[in-house]
Short mmCIF file of C-alpha atoms in Angstrom, two decimals:
data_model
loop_
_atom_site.label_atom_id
_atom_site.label_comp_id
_atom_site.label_asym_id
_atom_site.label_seq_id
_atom_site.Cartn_x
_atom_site.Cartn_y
_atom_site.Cartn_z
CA UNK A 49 -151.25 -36.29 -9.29
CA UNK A 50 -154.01 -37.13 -11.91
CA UNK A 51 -153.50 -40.70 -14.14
CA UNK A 52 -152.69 -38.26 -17.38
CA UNK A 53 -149.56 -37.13 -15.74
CA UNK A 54 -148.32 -40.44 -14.15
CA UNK A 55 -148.58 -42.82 -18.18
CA UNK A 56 -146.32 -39.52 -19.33
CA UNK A 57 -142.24 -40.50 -20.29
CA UNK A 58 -141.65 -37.84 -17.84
CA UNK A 59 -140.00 -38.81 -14.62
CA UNK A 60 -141.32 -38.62 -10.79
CA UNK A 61 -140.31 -36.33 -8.87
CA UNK A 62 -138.67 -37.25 -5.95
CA UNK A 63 -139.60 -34.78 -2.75
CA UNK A 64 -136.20 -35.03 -0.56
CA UNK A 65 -136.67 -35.39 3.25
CA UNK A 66 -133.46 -33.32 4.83
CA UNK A 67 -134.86 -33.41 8.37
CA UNK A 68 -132.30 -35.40 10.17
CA UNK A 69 -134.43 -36.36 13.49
CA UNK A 70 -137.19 -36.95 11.78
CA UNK A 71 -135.20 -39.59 9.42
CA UNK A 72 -133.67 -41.08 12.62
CA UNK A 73 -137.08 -41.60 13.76
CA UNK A 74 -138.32 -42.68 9.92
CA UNK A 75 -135.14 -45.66 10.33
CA UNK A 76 -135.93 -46.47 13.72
CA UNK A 77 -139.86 -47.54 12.85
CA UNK A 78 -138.25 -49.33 9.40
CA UNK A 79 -136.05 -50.63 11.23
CA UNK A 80 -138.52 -52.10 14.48
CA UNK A 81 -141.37 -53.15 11.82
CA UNK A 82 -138.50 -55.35 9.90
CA UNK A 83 -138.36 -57.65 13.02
CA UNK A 84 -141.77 -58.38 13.01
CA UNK A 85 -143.46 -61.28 10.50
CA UNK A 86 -145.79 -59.75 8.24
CA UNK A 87 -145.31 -55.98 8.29
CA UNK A 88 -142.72 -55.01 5.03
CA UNK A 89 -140.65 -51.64 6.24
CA UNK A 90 -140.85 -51.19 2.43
CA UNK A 91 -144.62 -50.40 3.83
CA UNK A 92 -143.63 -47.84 6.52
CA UNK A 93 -140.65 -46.19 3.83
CA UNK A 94 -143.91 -45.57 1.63
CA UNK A 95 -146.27 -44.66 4.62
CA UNK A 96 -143.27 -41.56 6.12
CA UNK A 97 -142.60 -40.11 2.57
CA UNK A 98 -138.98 -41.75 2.11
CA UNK A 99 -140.01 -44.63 -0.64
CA UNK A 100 -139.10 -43.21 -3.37
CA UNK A 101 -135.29 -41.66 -1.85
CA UNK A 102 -134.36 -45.05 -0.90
CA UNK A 103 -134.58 -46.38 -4.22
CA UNK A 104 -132.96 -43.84 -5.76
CA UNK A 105 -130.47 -43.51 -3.59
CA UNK A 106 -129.74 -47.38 -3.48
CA UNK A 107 -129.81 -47.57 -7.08
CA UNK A 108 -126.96 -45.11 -7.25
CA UNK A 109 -125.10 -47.27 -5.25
CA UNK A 110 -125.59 -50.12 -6.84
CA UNK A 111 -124.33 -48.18 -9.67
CA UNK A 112 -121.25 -47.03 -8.00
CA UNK A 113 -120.29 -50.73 -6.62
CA UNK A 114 -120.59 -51.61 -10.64
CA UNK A 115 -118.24 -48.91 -12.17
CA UNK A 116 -116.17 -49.56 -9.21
CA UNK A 117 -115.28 -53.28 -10.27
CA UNK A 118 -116.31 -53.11 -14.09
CA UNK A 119 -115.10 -49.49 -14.91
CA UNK A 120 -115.49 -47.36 -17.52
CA UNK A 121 -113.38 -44.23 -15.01
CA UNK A 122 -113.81 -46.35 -12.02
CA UNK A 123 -112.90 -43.78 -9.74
CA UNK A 124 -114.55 -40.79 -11.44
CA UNK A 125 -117.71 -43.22 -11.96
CA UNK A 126 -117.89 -43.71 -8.11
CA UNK A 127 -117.74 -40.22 -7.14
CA UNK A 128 -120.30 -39.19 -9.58
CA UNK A 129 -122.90 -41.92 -8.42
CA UNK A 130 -122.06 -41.46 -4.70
CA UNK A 131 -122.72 -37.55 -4.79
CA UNK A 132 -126.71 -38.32 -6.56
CA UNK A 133 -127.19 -40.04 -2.95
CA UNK A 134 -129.01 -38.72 -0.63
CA UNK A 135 -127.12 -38.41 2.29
CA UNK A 136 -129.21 -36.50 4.67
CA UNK A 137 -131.84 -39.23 4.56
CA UNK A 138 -130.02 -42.29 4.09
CA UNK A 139 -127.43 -42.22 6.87
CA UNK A 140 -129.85 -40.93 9.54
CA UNK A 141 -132.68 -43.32 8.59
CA UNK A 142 -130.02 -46.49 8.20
CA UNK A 143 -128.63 -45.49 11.67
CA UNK A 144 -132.39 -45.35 13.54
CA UNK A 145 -132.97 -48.78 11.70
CA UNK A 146 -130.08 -50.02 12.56
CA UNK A 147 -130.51 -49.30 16.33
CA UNK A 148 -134.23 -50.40 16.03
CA UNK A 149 -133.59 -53.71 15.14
CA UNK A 150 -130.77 -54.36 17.56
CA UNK A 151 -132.87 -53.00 20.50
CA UNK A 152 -135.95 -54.37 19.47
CA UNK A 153 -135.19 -57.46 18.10
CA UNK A 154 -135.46 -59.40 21.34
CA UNK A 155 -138.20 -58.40 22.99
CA UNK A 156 -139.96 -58.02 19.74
CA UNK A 157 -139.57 -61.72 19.53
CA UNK A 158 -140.36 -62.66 22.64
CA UNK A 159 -143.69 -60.44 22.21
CA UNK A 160 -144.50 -62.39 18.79
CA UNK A 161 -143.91 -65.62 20.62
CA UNK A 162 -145.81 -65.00 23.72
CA UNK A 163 -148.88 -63.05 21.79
CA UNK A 164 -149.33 -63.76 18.54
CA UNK A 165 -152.99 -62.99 18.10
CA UNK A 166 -152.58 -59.72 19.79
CA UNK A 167 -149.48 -58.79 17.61
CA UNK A 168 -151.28 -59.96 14.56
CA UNK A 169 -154.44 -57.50 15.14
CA UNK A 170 -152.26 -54.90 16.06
CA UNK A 171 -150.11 -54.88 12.93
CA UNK A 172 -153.44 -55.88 10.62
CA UNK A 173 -155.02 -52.82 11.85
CA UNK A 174 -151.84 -50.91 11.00
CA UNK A 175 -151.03 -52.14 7.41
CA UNK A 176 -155.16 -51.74 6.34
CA UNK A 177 -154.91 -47.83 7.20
CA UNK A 178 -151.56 -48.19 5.36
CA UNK A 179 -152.94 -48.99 2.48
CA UNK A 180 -154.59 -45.52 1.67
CA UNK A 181 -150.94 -44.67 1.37
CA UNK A 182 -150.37 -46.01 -2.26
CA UNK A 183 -154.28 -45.69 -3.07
CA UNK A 184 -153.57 -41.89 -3.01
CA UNK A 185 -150.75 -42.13 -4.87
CA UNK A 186 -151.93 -43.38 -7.95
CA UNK A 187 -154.27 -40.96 -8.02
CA UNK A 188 -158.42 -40.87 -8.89
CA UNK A 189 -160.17 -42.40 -11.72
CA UNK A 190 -158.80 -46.44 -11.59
CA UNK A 191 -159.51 -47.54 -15.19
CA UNK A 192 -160.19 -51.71 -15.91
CA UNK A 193 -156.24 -52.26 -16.61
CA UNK A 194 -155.64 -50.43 -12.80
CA UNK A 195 -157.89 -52.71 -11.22
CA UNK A 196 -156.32 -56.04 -13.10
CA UNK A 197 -152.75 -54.77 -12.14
CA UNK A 198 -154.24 -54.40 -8.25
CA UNK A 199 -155.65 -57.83 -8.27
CA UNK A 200 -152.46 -59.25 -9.84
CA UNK A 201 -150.50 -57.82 -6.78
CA UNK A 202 -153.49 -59.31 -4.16
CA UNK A 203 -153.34 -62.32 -5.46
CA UNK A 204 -149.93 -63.31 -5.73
CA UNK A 205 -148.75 -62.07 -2.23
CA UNK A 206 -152.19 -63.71 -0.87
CA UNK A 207 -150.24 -66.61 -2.57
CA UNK A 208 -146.78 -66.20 -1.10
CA UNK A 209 -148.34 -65.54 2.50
CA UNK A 210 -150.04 -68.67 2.10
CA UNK A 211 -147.23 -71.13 1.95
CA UNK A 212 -146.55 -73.24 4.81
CA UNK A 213 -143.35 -72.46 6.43
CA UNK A 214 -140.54 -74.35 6.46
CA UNK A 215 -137.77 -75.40 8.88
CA UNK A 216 -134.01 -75.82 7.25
CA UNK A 217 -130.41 -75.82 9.22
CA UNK A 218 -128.77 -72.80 8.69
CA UNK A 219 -125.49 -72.43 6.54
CA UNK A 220 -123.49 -70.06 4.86
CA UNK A 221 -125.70 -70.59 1.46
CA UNK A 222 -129.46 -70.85 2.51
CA UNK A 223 -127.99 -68.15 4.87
CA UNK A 224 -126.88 -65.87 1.72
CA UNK A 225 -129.85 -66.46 -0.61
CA UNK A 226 -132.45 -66.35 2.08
CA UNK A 227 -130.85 -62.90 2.68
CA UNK A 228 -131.25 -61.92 -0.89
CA UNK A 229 -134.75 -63.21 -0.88
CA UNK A 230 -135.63 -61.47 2.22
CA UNK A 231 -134.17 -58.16 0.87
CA UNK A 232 -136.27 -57.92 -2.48
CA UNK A 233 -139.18 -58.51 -0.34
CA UNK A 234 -138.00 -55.54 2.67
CA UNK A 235 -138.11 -53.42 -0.69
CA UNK A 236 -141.66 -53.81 -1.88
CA UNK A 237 -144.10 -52.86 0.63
CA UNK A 238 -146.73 -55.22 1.63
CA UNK A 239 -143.62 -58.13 1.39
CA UNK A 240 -141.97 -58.68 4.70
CA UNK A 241 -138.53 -59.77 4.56
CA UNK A 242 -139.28 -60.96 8.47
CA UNK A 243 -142.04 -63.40 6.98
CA UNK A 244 -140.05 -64.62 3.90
CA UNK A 245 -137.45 -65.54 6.64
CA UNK A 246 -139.95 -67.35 8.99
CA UNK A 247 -141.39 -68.96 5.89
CA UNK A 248 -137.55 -70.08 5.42
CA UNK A 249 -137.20 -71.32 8.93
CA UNK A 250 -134.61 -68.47 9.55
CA UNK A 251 -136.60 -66.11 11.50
CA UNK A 252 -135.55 -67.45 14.66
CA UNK A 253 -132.17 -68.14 14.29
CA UNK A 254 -131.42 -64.76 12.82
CA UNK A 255 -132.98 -62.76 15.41
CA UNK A 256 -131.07 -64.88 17.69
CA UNK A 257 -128.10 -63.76 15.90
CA UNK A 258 -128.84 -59.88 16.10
CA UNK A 259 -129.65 -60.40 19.74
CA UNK A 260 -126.48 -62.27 20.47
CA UNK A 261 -123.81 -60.54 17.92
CA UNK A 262 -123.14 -63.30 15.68
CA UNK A 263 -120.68 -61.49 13.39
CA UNK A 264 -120.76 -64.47 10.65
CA UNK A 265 -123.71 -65.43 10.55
CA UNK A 266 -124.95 -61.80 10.03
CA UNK A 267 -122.12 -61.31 7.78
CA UNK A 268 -123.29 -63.78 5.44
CA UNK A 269 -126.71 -62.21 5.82
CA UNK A 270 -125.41 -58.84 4.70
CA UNK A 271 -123.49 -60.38 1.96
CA UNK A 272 -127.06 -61.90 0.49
CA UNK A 273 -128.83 -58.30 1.37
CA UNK A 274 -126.29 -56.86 -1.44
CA UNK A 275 -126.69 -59.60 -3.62
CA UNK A 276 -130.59 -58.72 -3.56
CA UNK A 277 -130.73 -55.43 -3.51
CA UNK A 278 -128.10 -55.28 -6.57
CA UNK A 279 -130.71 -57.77 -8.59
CA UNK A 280 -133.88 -55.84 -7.69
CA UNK A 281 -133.12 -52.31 -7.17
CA UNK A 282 -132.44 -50.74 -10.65
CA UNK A 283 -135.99 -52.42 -12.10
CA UNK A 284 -137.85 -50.30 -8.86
CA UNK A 285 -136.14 -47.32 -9.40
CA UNK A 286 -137.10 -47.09 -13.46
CA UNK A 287 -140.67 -48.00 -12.39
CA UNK A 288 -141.18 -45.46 -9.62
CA UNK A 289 -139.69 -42.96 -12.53
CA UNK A 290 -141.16 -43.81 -15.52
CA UNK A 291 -144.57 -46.04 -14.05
CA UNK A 292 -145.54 -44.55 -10.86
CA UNK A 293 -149.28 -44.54 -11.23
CA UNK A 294 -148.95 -48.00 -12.37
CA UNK A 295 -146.53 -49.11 -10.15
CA UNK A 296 -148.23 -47.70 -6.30
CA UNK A 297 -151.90 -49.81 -7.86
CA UNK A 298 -149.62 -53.16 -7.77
CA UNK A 299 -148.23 -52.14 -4.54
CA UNK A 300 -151.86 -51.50 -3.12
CA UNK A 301 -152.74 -54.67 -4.20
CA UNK A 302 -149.90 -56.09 -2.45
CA UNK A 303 -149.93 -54.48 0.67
CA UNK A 304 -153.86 -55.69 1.00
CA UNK A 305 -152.70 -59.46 -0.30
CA UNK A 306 -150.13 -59.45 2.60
CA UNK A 307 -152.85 -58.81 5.18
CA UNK A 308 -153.47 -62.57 5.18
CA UNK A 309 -150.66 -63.45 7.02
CA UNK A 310 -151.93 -61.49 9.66
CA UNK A 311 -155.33 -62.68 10.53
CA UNK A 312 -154.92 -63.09 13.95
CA UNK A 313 -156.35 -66.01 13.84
CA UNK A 314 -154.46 -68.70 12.25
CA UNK A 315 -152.54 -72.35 13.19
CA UNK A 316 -149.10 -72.78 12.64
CA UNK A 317 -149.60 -73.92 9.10
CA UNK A 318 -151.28 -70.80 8.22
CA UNK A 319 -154.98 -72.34 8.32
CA UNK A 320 -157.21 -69.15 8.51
CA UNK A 321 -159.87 -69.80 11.72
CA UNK A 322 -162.82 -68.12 11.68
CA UNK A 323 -162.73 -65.13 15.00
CA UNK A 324 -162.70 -66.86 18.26
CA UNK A 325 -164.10 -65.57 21.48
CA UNK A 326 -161.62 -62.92 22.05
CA UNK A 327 -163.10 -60.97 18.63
CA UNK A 328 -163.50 -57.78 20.59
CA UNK A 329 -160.75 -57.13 22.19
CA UNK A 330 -158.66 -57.59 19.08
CA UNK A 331 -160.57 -55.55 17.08
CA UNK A 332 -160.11 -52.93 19.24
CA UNK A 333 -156.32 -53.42 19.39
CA UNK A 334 -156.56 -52.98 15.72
CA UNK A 335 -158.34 -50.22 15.56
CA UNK A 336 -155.45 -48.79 17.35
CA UNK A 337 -152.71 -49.88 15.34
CA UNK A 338 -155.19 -47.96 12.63
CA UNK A 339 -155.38 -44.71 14.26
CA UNK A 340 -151.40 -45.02 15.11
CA UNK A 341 -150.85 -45.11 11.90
CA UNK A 342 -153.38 -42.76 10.67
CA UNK A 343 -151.83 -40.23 13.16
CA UNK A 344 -148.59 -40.96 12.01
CA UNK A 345 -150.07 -39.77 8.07
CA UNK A 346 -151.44 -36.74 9.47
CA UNK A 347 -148.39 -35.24 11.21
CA UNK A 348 -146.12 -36.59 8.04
CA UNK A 349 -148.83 -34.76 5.60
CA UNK A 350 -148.73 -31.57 8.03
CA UNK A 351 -145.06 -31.24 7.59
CA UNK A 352 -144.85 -32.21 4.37
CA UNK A 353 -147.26 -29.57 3.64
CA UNK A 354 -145.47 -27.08 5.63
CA UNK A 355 -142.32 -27.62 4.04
CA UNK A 356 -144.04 -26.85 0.59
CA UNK A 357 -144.95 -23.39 1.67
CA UNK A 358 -141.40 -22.50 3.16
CA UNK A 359 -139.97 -23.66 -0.46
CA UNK A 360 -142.70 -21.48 -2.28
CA UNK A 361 -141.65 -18.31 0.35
CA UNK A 362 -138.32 -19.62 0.05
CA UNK A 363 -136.33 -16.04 -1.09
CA UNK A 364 -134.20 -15.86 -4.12
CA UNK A 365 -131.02 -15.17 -3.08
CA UNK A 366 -129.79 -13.87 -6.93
CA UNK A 367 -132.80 -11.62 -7.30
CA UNK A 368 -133.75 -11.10 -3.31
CA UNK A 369 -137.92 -11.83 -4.27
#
């Protein structure tokens, strides 16, 4: 889509994905990439297609929870922002991600622990090809304002990245607004909720509490993903409407911003290190994660294309063309 189209009032269309394997499989990467520090599944929603639905879709309940408790028609209200959800993505995708990250969680922290270099080249690799994602989006011909809106994005998750994390003892409210901090970052790829959480000092003990079923403790970490998602949601949703061209440049810029924290070599503080001796061997594990990833586009572009030409084919059933 060219830049003319995307300053337009008109809105984005949003392409729905009805394929319910292939959304248990879209939630069950979202859902295995959240566990890890540094990878946003806001990044892999954007990378398999489903961006955009999840918004929506969220907004709309965001909007029903409102007219629930604030009225006007409560009930009438609910019903009519429930039906604009879409259902064939969301609960397949929320199940896979749901599984995911209470299958993965433990060995993907024990993997993070025992090789973090490794993991960090593997996932830098990934997110860099990842990038071409939102690039495309926006479309050709960057003007001066696209490439100040970029660097804007670079620079202030390069910034977040960069803070030294933290360690705090976890109760119910660090618990609920780390949650709601987390959250906002899960939706805007190139942010990992993971990281924001291990910048916290609640990486550990949460995926300690997935692994082990702590019902209140992830409780009050539900409560705070509501609480973000209600505060963040509705200002996505009118920019991937109204500002998409605008809105997948910032997004670029964040997603290549975020790449700092994983430069696989780094000390606990998050001191970059220049490449140590095992610079080979990393770079080809990132090369990997790239050409993962870059196979992943290929299929998703495939069948995204191929679902185009059944809907162009697709027969009218009022005239029978």
């Amino acid at each position: 889509m060219g830049a003319t189209a995307q300053l337009t009032t008109e809105p984005h269309r949003i392409t729905e994905h009805r394929n319910i394997p292939g959304n248990l499989l879209r939630g069950a990467l979202i859902g295995t990439v959240e566990t890890i520090p540094g990878v946003s599944g806001g990044t892999v929603a954007l990378v398999v297609g489903i961006y955009d639905e999840l918004i929506d879709s969220a907004s709309h309940v965001v909007s029903a929870g409102k007219r629930a408790i604030v009225g006007p028609d409560r009930v009438a209200g609910v019903k009519e922002n429930l039906a604009r959800v879409h259902w064939r993505m969301i609960i397949p995708v929320m199940l896979g991600m749901v599984l995911a990250v209470f299958i993965i969680a433990g060995p993907m922290s024990r993997a993070v622990e025992a090789h973090p270099e490794v993991m960090r080249a593997l996932f830098f690799g990934m997110v860099l090809v990842s990038v071409a994602v939102p690039i495309r989006l926006a479309g050709r011909n960057w003007r001066a304002v696209d490439w100040l809106m970029g660097l804007a994005g670079f620079l202030f998750a390069f910034f977040i990245v960069s803070i030294p994390p933290t360690t705090v003892e976890p109760n119910p409210v660090i618990i609920v607004l780390a949650a709601a901090i987390a959250v906002s970052a899960l939706l805007l790829p190139g942010l990992s909720g993971s990281f924001i959480l291990l910048t916290i000092g609640l990486y550990q003990p949460t995926l300690q509490a997935v692994d082990e079923l702590d019902l209140g403790y992830l409780g009050l970490l539900m409560l705070g993903a509501v609480l973000g998602m209600a505060v963040i949601v509705k200002g996505l949703q009118w920019l991937l409407a109204f500002r998409y061209r605008p809105t997948m440049v910032v997004l670029a810029g964040l997603m290549l911003g975020a790449l700092r924290a994983l430069w696989p070599w780094q000390v606990d503080d998050r001191t970059l290190e220049a490449p140590g001796a095992n610079w080979p061997l990393l770079l080809l594990v990132a090369a990997l994660g790239g050409i993962a990833v870059g196979i992943l586009l290929y299929v998703d572009h495939k069948m995204s294309t191929r679902r185009a030409q059944l809907e162009a084919v697709r027969v009218d059933p009022d005239t029978g063309a």
